[in-house]
Tab-separated table of C-alpha atoms and ligand atoms in Angstrom:
chain	number	residue	atom	x	y	z
A	1	MET	CA	136.671	163.690	80.419
A	2	ASN	CA	137.626	166.501	82.744
A	3	GLU	CA	140.609	165.427	84.856
A	4	SER	CA	141.065	168.513	87.019
A	5	LYS	CA	137.571	168.551	88.543
A	6	ARG	CA	136.320	165.946	91.000
A	7	THR	CA	132.638	165.068	90.683
A	8	GLU	CA	131.110	162.793	93.308
A	9	LEU	CA	129.239	159.755	91.969
A	10	SER	CA	126.376	160.643	94.309
A	11	GLU	CA	125.949	163.999	92.485
A	12	ILE	CA	125.015	162.416	89.156
A	13	GLY	CA	123.884	158.913	90.223
A	14	GLU	CA	124.087	155.685	88.251
A	15	PHE	CA	122.050	156.940	85.289
A	16	GLY	CA	123.953	160.225	85.130
A	17	LEU	CA	127.202	158.261	85.027
A	18	ILE	CA	125.905	156.030	82.229
A	19	ASP	CA	124.836	159.124	80.220
A	20	ARG	CA	128.375	160.512	80.538
A	21	LEU	CA	129.958	157.221	79.484
A	22	LYS	CA	127.602	157.114	76.492
A	23	GLU	CA	128.771	160.586	75.324
A	24	PHE	CA	132.401	159.556	75.856
A	25	LEU	CA	132.115	156.295	73.873
A	26	PRO	CA	130.414	156.933	70.504
A	27	ALA	CA	130.112	153.763	68.403
A	28	LYS	CA	132.676	153.456	65.579
A	29	SER	CA	131.353	150.551	63.536
A	30	ASP	CA	128.292	151.056	61.343
A	31	LYS	CA	127.252	147.528	62.329
A	32	ILE	CA	126.284	148.883	65.754
A	33	VAL	CA	122.591	149.730	65.589
A	34	LYS	CA	122.337	150.547	69.316
A	35	SER	CA	125.238	151.011	71.706
A	36	ILE	CA	124.987	152.086	75.385
A	37	GLY	CA	121.497	153.052	76.537
A	38	ASP	CA	119.054	150.175	76.092
A	39	ASP	CA	118.655	146.762	77.751
A	40	ALA	CA	121.188	145.255	75.346
A	41	ALA	CA	123.446	146.442	72.538
A	42	VAL	CA	122.164	145.686	69.022
A	43	ILE	CA	124.669	144.676	66.348
A	44	LYS	CA	123.939	143.873	62.703
A	45	THR	CA	125.049	140.478	61.431
A	46	GLU	CA	124.010	139.244	57.991
A	47	GLU	CA	121.093	140.799	56.119
A	48	ASN	CA	118.516	141.935	58.713
A	49	GLY	CA	120.094	139.611	61.288
A	50	ILE	CA	120.787	141.043	64.733
A	51	GLN	CA	123.040	140.006	67.573
A	52	PHE	CA	122.299	141.247	71.088
A	53	ILE	CA	124.835	141.472	73.884
A	54	SER	CA	124.309	142.478	77.496
A	55	THR	CA	126.003	141.970	80.847
A	56	ASP	CA	124.964	142.134	84.520
A	57	LEU	CA	127.182	141.937	87.569
A	58	LEU	CA	125.958	140.573	90.913
A	59	MET	CA	128.001	141.432	94.010
A	60	GLU	CA	127.690	139.877	97.437
A	61	GLY	CA	126.564	142.468	99.976
A	62	VAL	CA	125.048	144.658	97.234
A	63	HIS	CA	122.849	142.329	95.186
A	64	PHE	CA	122.603	139.289	97.430
A	65	ASP	CA	123.105	138.158	101.006
A	66	LEU	CA	124.374	134.597	101.423
A	67	ALA	CA	122.755	134.444	104.877
A	68	TYR	CA	119.457	133.625	103.134
A	69	THR	CA	120.320	133.062	99.469
A	70	PRO	CA	120.807	129.410	98.471
A	71	LEU	CA	123.674	129.196	95.963
A	72	LYS	CA	121.551	127.187	93.546
A	73	HIS	CA	118.955	129.977	93.440
A	74	LEU	CA	121.702	132.573	93.081
A	75	GLY	CA	123.091	130.721	90.062
A	76	TYR	CA	119.631	130.582	88.515
A	77	LYS	CA	118.977	134.266	89.204
A	78	SER	CA	122.307	135.444	87.766
A	79	VAL	CA	121.370	133.813	84.439
A	80	ALA	CA	117.684	134.846	84.518
A	81	VAL	CA	118.421	138.567	85.050
A	82	ASN	CA	120.696	138.530	82.002
A	83	VAL	CA	118.243	136.609	79.825
A	84	SER	CA	115.629	139.183	80.888
A	85	ASP	CA	117.582	141.954	79.121
A	86	ILE	CA	117.481	139.982	75.846
A	87	ALA	CA	113.739	139.380	76.323
A	88	ALA	CA	113.381	143.149	76.823
A	89	MET	CA	114.747	143.684	73.289
A	90	ASN	CA	112.274	141.110	71.902
A	91	GLY	CA	115.247	138.844	71.186
A	92	THR	CA	116.097	135.181	71.668
A	93	PRO	CA	118.994	134.432	74.056
A	94	SER	CA	121.525	131.930	72.756
A	95	HIS	CA	124.558	131.679	75.049
A	96	ILE	CA	126.325	133.112	78.087
A	97	VAL	CA	129.806	133.431	79.534
A	98	VAL	CA	130.238	133.650	83.314
A	99	GLY	CA	132.968	135.308	85.373
A	100	ILE	CA	133.241	134.486	89.068
A	101	ALA	CA	135.353	136.039	91.826
A	102	LEU	CA	135.771	133.597	94.736
A	103	SER	CA	137.388	133.404	98.147
A	104	ASN	CA	138.529	130.111	99.714
A	105	ARG	CA	135.474	130.392	101.985
A	106	PHE	CA	133.711	128.478	99.187
A	107	SER	CA	134.156	124.734	98.761
A	108	VAL	CA	134.160	123.024	95.387
A	109	GLU	CA	130.736	121.604	96.285
A	110	ALA	CA	129.410	125.111	96.975
A	111	ILE	CA	130.576	126.317	93.557
A	112	GLU	CA	129.017	123.267	91.948
A	113	GLU	CA	125.771	124.178	93.681
A	114	LEU	CA	125.988	127.670	92.146
A	115	TYR	CA	126.595	126.153	88.712
A	116	THR	CA	123.767	123.654	89.172
A	117	GLY	CA	121.443	126.656	89.413
A	118	MET	CA	123.021	128.233	86.313
A	119	LYS	CA	122.622	124.963	84.431
A	120	LEU	CA	118.950	124.723	85.413
A	121	ALA	CA	118.405	128.240	84.069
A	122	CYS	CA	120.351	127.469	80.868
A	123	ASP	CA	118.072	124.456	80.349
A	124	ALA	CA	114.934	126.469	81.125
A	125	TYR	CA	115.859	129.171	78.578
A	126	SER	CA	117.451	126.768	76.040
A	127	ILE	CA	120.843	128.486	76.116
A	128	ASP	CA	124.412	127.266	76.552
A	129	LEU	CA	127.110	128.333	78.969
A	130	VAL	CA	130.194	128.489	76.751
A	131	GLY	CA	132.961	130.005	78.876
A	132	GLY	CA	133.948	132.533	81.483
A	133	ASP	CA	136.698	133.546	83.854
A	134	THR	CA	137.646	132.595	87.412
A	135	THR	CA	139.539	134.791	89.829
A	136	SER	CA	140.082	135.162	93.569
A	137	SER	CA	138.295	137.787	95.622
A	138	ARG	CA	139.059	139.428	98.965
A	139	SER	CA	135.670	141.020	99.343
A	140	GLY	CA	132.942	138.499	98.812
A	141	LEU	CA	131.512	136.624	95.869
A	142	GLY	CA	131.095	138.358	92.513
A	143	ILE	CA	129.238	136.893	89.543
A	144	SER	CA	129.421	138.527	86.129
A	145	VAL	CA	127.273	137.095	83.356
A	146	THR	CA	127.354	138.203	79.722
A	147	VAL	CA	124.552	137.041	77.478
A	148	VAL	CA	124.401	136.954	73.694
A	149	GLY	CA	121.147	136.664	71.784
A	150	GLU	CA	119.782	136.893	68.296
A	151	GLY	CA	116.867	138.408	66.437
A	152	ARG	CA	115.665	140.168	63.308
A	153	GLU	CA	116.202	143.869	62.775
A	154	GLU	CA	112.488	144.539	62.192
A	155	GLU	CA	111.538	142.758	65.439
A	156	VAL	CA	113.785	144.651	67.872
A	157	ALA	CA	111.840	146.576	70.555
A	158	TYR	CA	113.810	149.595	71.785
A	159	ARG	CA	113.074	151.769	74.804
A	160	SER	CA	112.690	154.609	72.301
A	161	GLY	CA	109.823	153.217	70.188
A	162	ALA	CA	106.716	154.285	72.142
A	163	GLN	CA	104.120	156.178	70.074
A	164	ILE	CA	101.451	158.613	71.253
A	165	ASN	CA	98.192	156.724	72.027
A	166	ASP	CA	100.021	153.402	72.496
A	167	LEU	CA	98.689	151.180	75.266
A	168	ILE	CA	101.084	150.497	78.140
A	169	CYS	CA	101.264	146.832	79.161
A	170	VAL	CA	102.980	144.966	81.968
A	171	THR	CA	103.455	141.219	82.429
A	172	GLY	CA	102.839	139.184	85.594
A	173	ASP	CA	102.479	141.082	88.858
A	174	LEU	CA	104.506	143.798	90.568
A	175	GLY	CA	106.257	144.304	93.883
A	176	ALA	CA	106.497	140.646	94.922
A	177	ALA	CA	110.302	140.422	94.768
A	178	PHE	CA	110.672	143.512	96.966
A	179	MET	CA	108.247	142.206	99.590
A	180	GLY	CA	110.017	138.822	99.491
A	181	LEU	CA	113.237	140.645	100.292
A	182	GLN	CA	111.599	142.440	103.239
A	183	VAL	CA	110.462	139.079	104.667
A	184	LEU	CA	113.932	137.538	104.218
A	185	GLU	CA	115.598	140.552	105.870
A	186	ARG	CA	113.158	140.405	108.779
A	187	GLU	CA	113.795	136.703	109.346
A	188	LYS	CA	117.544	137.315	109.173
A	189	GLN	CA	117.269	139.901	111.975
A	190	VAL	CA	115.158	137.494	114.042
A	191	TYR	CA	117.754	134.780	113.518
A	192	LEU	CA	120.671	137.086	114.415
A	193	ALA	CA	118.891	138.051	117.642
A	194	ASN	CA	118.120	134.417	118.473
A	195	PRO	CA	119.805	131.664	116.422
A	196	GLU	CA	117.432	129.097	117.974
A	197	MET	CA	114.528	130.638	116.062
A	198	GLN	CA	113.521	129.008	112.786
A	199	PRO	CA	112.718	131.385	109.915
A	200	GLU	CA	108.992	131.998	109.578
A	201	LEU	CA	108.407	131.824	105.830
A	202	VAL	CA	105.121	129.939	105.891
A	203	GLY	CA	102.598	131.673	103.659
A	204	LYS	CA	105.347	133.761	102.037
A	205	ASP	CA	106.544	131.159	99.529
A	206	TYR	CA	105.526	133.013	96.349
A	207	ILE	CA	107.096	136.372	97.211
A	208	VAL	CA	110.263	134.775	98.631
A	209	GLN	CA	110.644	132.747	95.447
A	210	ARG	CA	110.144	135.903	93.348
A	211	GLN	CA	113.092	137.470	95.188
A	212	LEU	CA	115.422	134.475	95.257
A	213	ARG	CA	114.641	132.826	91.936
A	214	PRO	CA	113.046	135.227	89.435
A	215	GLU	CA	112.181	134.171	85.892
A	216	ALA	CA	112.904	136.033	82.662
A	217	ARG	CA	109.667	136.367	80.647
A	218	ILE	CA	110.881	134.522	77.543
A	219	ASP	CA	107.507	132.738	77.674
A	220	VAL	CA	105.734	136.063	77.054
A	221	ILE	CA	108.124	136.961	74.218
A	222	LYS	CA	107.252	133.656	72.532
A	223	SER	CA	103.559	134.271	73.163
A	224	LEU	CA	103.730	137.773	71.616
A	225	LYS	CA	105.449	136.300	68.552
A	226	SER	CA	102.739	133.686	68.138
A	227	LEU	CA	100.114	136.446	68.426
A	228	GLY	CA	101.906	138.364	65.672
A	229	LEU	CA	102.415	141.243	68.099
A	230	LYS	CA	105.551	143.392	68.091
A	231	PRO	CA	105.785	145.888	70.975
A	232	ASN	CA	106.670	149.432	69.900
A	233	ALA	CA	108.832	149.927	72.993
A	234	MET	CA	109.968	147.543	75.708
A	235	ILE	CA	112.113	147.361	78.869
A	236	ASP	CA	112.405	144.842	81.694
A	237	ILE	CA	111.531	145.852	85.244
A	238	SER	CA	114.746	145.578	87.229
A	239	ASP	CA	114.583	148.892	89.131
A	240	GLY	CA	110.812	149.302	89.493
A	241	LEU	CA	107.865	150.212	87.252
A	242	ALA	CA	108.231	153.971	87.848
A	243	SER	CA	111.900	154.081	86.912
A	244	GLU	CA	111.391	151.903	83.804
A	245	LEU	CA	108.345	153.856	82.593
A	246	LEU	CA	110.380	157.046	82.925
A	247	HIS	CA	113.164	155.437	80.838
A	248	ILE	CA	110.696	154.559	78.059
A	249	CYS	CA	109.133	158.040	78.145
A	250	LYS	CA	112.498	159.810	78.153
A	251	GLU	CA	113.934	157.713	75.306
A	252	SER	CA	110.684	157.868	73.282
A	253	LYS	CA	110.142	161.594	74.041
A	254	VAL	CA	106.567	160.970	75.182
A	255	GLY	CA	104.423	161.236	78.321
A	256	ALA	CA	102.131	158.663	79.935
A	257	TYR	CA	99.103	158.062	82.118
A	258	ILE	CA	98.806	154.888	84.172
A	259	TYR	CA	96.066	153.799	86.597
A	260	GLU	CA	96.626	152.449	90.104
A	261	ASP	CA	93.600	150.149	89.856
A	262	LYS	CA	95.026	148.524	86.696
A	263	LEU	CA	98.399	147.661	88.276
A	264	PRO	CA	98.722	143.900	88.847
A	265	ILE	CA	99.566	142.800	92.378
A	266	ASP	CA	99.451	139.352	93.971
A	267	PRO	CA	97.332	139.197	97.169
A	268	MET	CA	100.375	137.901	99.079
A	269	THR	CA	102.360	141.005	98.044
A	270	PHE	CA	99.464	143.265	99.030
A	271	ASP	CA	98.916	141.624	102.423
A	272	THR	CA	102.624	141.536	103.239
A	273	ALA	CA	103.006	145.222	102.329
A	274	ARG	CA	100.176	146.023	104.751
A	275	GLU	CA	101.796	143.819	107.415
A	276	PHE	CA	104.995	145.876	107.049
A	277	GLU	CA	102.942	149.102	107.089
A	278	LEU	CA	104.026	149.896	103.545
A	279	ASP	CA	101.791	151.356	100.835
A	280	PRO	CA	101.166	148.639	98.198
A	281	LEU	CA	101.173	151.337	95.476
A	282	THR	CA	104.670	152.482	96.447
A	283	ILE	CA	105.806	148.850	96.372
A	284	MET	CA	104.333	148.283	92.882
A	285	LEU	CA	105.904	151.482	91.535
A	286	ASN	CA	109.318	151.279	93.161
A	287	GLY	CA	109.793	147.676	94.320
A	288	GLY	CA	112.162	146.457	91.627
A	289	GLU	CA	113.709	143.086	90.758
A	290	ASP	CA	110.439	141.707	89.376
A	291	TYR	CA	112.005	141.091	85.927
A	292	GLU	CA	108.588	141.485	84.347
A	293	LEU	CA	108.316	143.248	80.980
A	294	LEU	CA	106.930	146.754	80.474
A	295	PHE	CA	105.968	147.452	76.858
A	296	THR	CA	103.755	149.567	74.645
A	297	ILE	CA	101.564	148.416	71.758
A	298	ALA	CA	99.413	150.107	69.130
A	299	GLN	CA	95.736	150.438	70.150
A	300	ALA	CA	94.828	148.318	67.132
A	301	ASP	CA	96.543	145.378	68.856
A	302	TYR	CA	94.373	145.596	72.005
A	303	ASP	CA	92.320	142.517	71.100
A	304	LYS	CA	95.486	140.422	71.037
A	305	VAL	CA	96.267	141.123	74.692
A	306	ARG	CA	92.882	141.858	76.334
A	307	ASN	CA	92.332	138.270	77.517
A	308	HIS	CA	95.981	137.308	77.880
A	309	PRO	CA	96.461	135.807	81.379
A	310	ASP	CA	99.996	137.215	81.767
A	311	ILE	CA	99.442	140.747	80.427
A	312	SER	CA	97.752	143.772	82.047
A	313	VAL	CA	97.018	147.001	80.194
A	314	ILE	CA	97.855	149.721	82.737
A	315	GLY	CA	97.584	152.994	80.805
A	316	TYR	CA	98.445	154.835	77.620
A	317	ILE	CA	101.121	157.025	76.051
A	318	LYS	CA	100.537	160.760	75.516
A	319	SER	CA	102.715	163.662	74.400
A	320	ALA	CA	105.797	164.610	76.412
A	321	ASP	CA	104.332	167.913	77.596
A	322	GLU	CA	101.660	166.039	79.572
A	323	GLY	CA	104.373	164.390	81.720
A	324	VAL	CA	104.308	160.915	83.259
A	325	ASN	CA	101.367	160.519	85.629
A	326	ILE	CA	99.346	158.053	87.639
A	327	TYR	CA	95.638	158.192	88.482
A	328	THR	CA	95.436	156.848	92.036
A	329	LYS	CA	92.397	154.948	93.342
A	330	GLY	CA	91.011	158.185	94.803
A	331	ASP	CA	91.163	159.594	91.233
A	332	HIS	CA	93.996	161.949	92.094
A	333	LEU	CA	96.460	162.653	89.295
A	334	VAL	CA	100.027	162.396	90.614
A	335	PRO	CA	103.334	162.696	88.701
A	336	VAL	CA	105.355	159.459	88.580
A	337	THR	CA	108.817	159.845	90.098
A	338	ALA	CA	111.571	157.236	90.308
A	339	GLN	CA	112.615	156.047	93.734
A	340	GLY	CA	113.926	152.735	92.457
A	341	TRP	CA	117.322	151.298	92.996
A	342	ASN	CA	119.883	153.801	91.739
A	343	HIS	CA	123.415	152.896	92.809
A	344	PHE	CA	125.404	155.791	94.338
A	345	LYS	CA	122.328	157.928	95.104
A	346	ALA	CA	121.472	158.310	98.761
B	401	ADP	P1	119.691	147.208	82.741
B	401	ADP	O1	119.047	147.582	84.055
B	401	ADP	O2	118.711	146.895	81.651
B	401	ADP	O3	120.786	146.171	82.885
B	401	ADP	P2	121.402	149.478	83.039
B	401	ADP	O4	120.602	150.561	83.690
B	401	ADP	O5	122.328	148.640	83.867
B	401	ADP	O6	120.394	148.537	82.227
B	401	ADP	O7	122.249	150.079	81.849
B	401	ADP	C1	121.679	150.955	80.894
B	401	ADP	C2	122.620	151.040	79.704
B	401	ADP	O8	123.919	151.541	80.087
B	401	ADP	C3	122.902	149.699	79.032
B	401	ADP	O9	122.960	149.927	77.630
B	401	ADP	C4	124.275	149.291	79.554
B	401	ADP	O10	124.970	148.462	78.635
B	401	ADP	C5	124.959	150.637	79.721
B	401	ADP	N1	125.986	150.615	80.800
B	401	ADP	C6	125.773	150.412	82.125
B	401	ADP	N2	126.932	150.459	82.809
B	401	ADP	C7	127.913	150.698	81.887
B	401	ADP	C8	129.343	150.851	81.957
B	401	ADP	N3	129.994	150.762	83.124
B	401	ADP	N4	130.022	151.079	80.797
B	401	ADP	C9	129.366	151.178	79.629
B	401	ADP	N5	128.025	151.046	79.489
B	401	ADP	C10	127.299	150.814	80.599
B	402	MG	MG1	117.096	145.849	81.545
């Protein structure tokens, strides 16, 4: 690393920083199948056995606002977002360790509430919480979760596995978590202006829940296994569909076409976007925090997903020179660009 020159984080952004760290930290052990650069690291265990490891850090004021985030939901979410990265590798999560940074603003009961949420998530995903670390904090609550999972070498789905002519699939629906956040932020402003006002969340339950208490799609991973379907490439949608599709295309050295009218959106997300005078397409592409799965499959596997209630086929993979594009409803062909959540970029 160059010590004499100062480069601003904003110049290279979060992904630029990660690329530099990846160059700087080549893997030493030949047991490491995949180091920095996918949803989780992939490490060989016994013959064809794989261990996954991944970590996600949630910081108060950056990732959550305690003005409208119940601690129980926050505990659940901090586990779910980690489990999601193991799902994204087509793996099975097994256990987590949890680090928390606390100020004396929190009572023992409040911390127990946080852990009640974590326990609920551990039960939902059949994993165990087996340790962690506790420290004091002077700048808000921090929650660091590390998840370990297991799998078989031949079943791992990397970001880099997409093949030309693959179908692009997405689970669930898109943009709900982002619109839930907009509603929560609006109600917070209303409350700050007039603390007598009660938050108006009626009719917004689904999108608010998607923001506060997302699920990792382990159910879909199990379903794919029972269908005998192994995705060629996979990633979870934490930053937004556009950003994640670009990751798959970059790592797989391919291009893609997706269709606006194939993108799954819940009516509540659509209506709320309109209410906020936002374009539902922008929300689906760049919303983020949905924790759905984006994956590609061989065309021959189409019959296995065509009637699946949780899977939408949204487009197909082409060669890199065609770029990454979306056909909008007006049949315009537009390049997909990432405007998702990239720390450090303006
Ligand atoms: P995700 O959104 O799936 O959690 P990220 O975009 O956070 O993925 O990270 C992409 C890759 O970069 C992952 O392999 C992750 O382990 C790695 N990574 C992120 N931050 C760091 C860091 N500070 N040091 C080393 N590796 C990192
Ligand atoms: Mg991920």
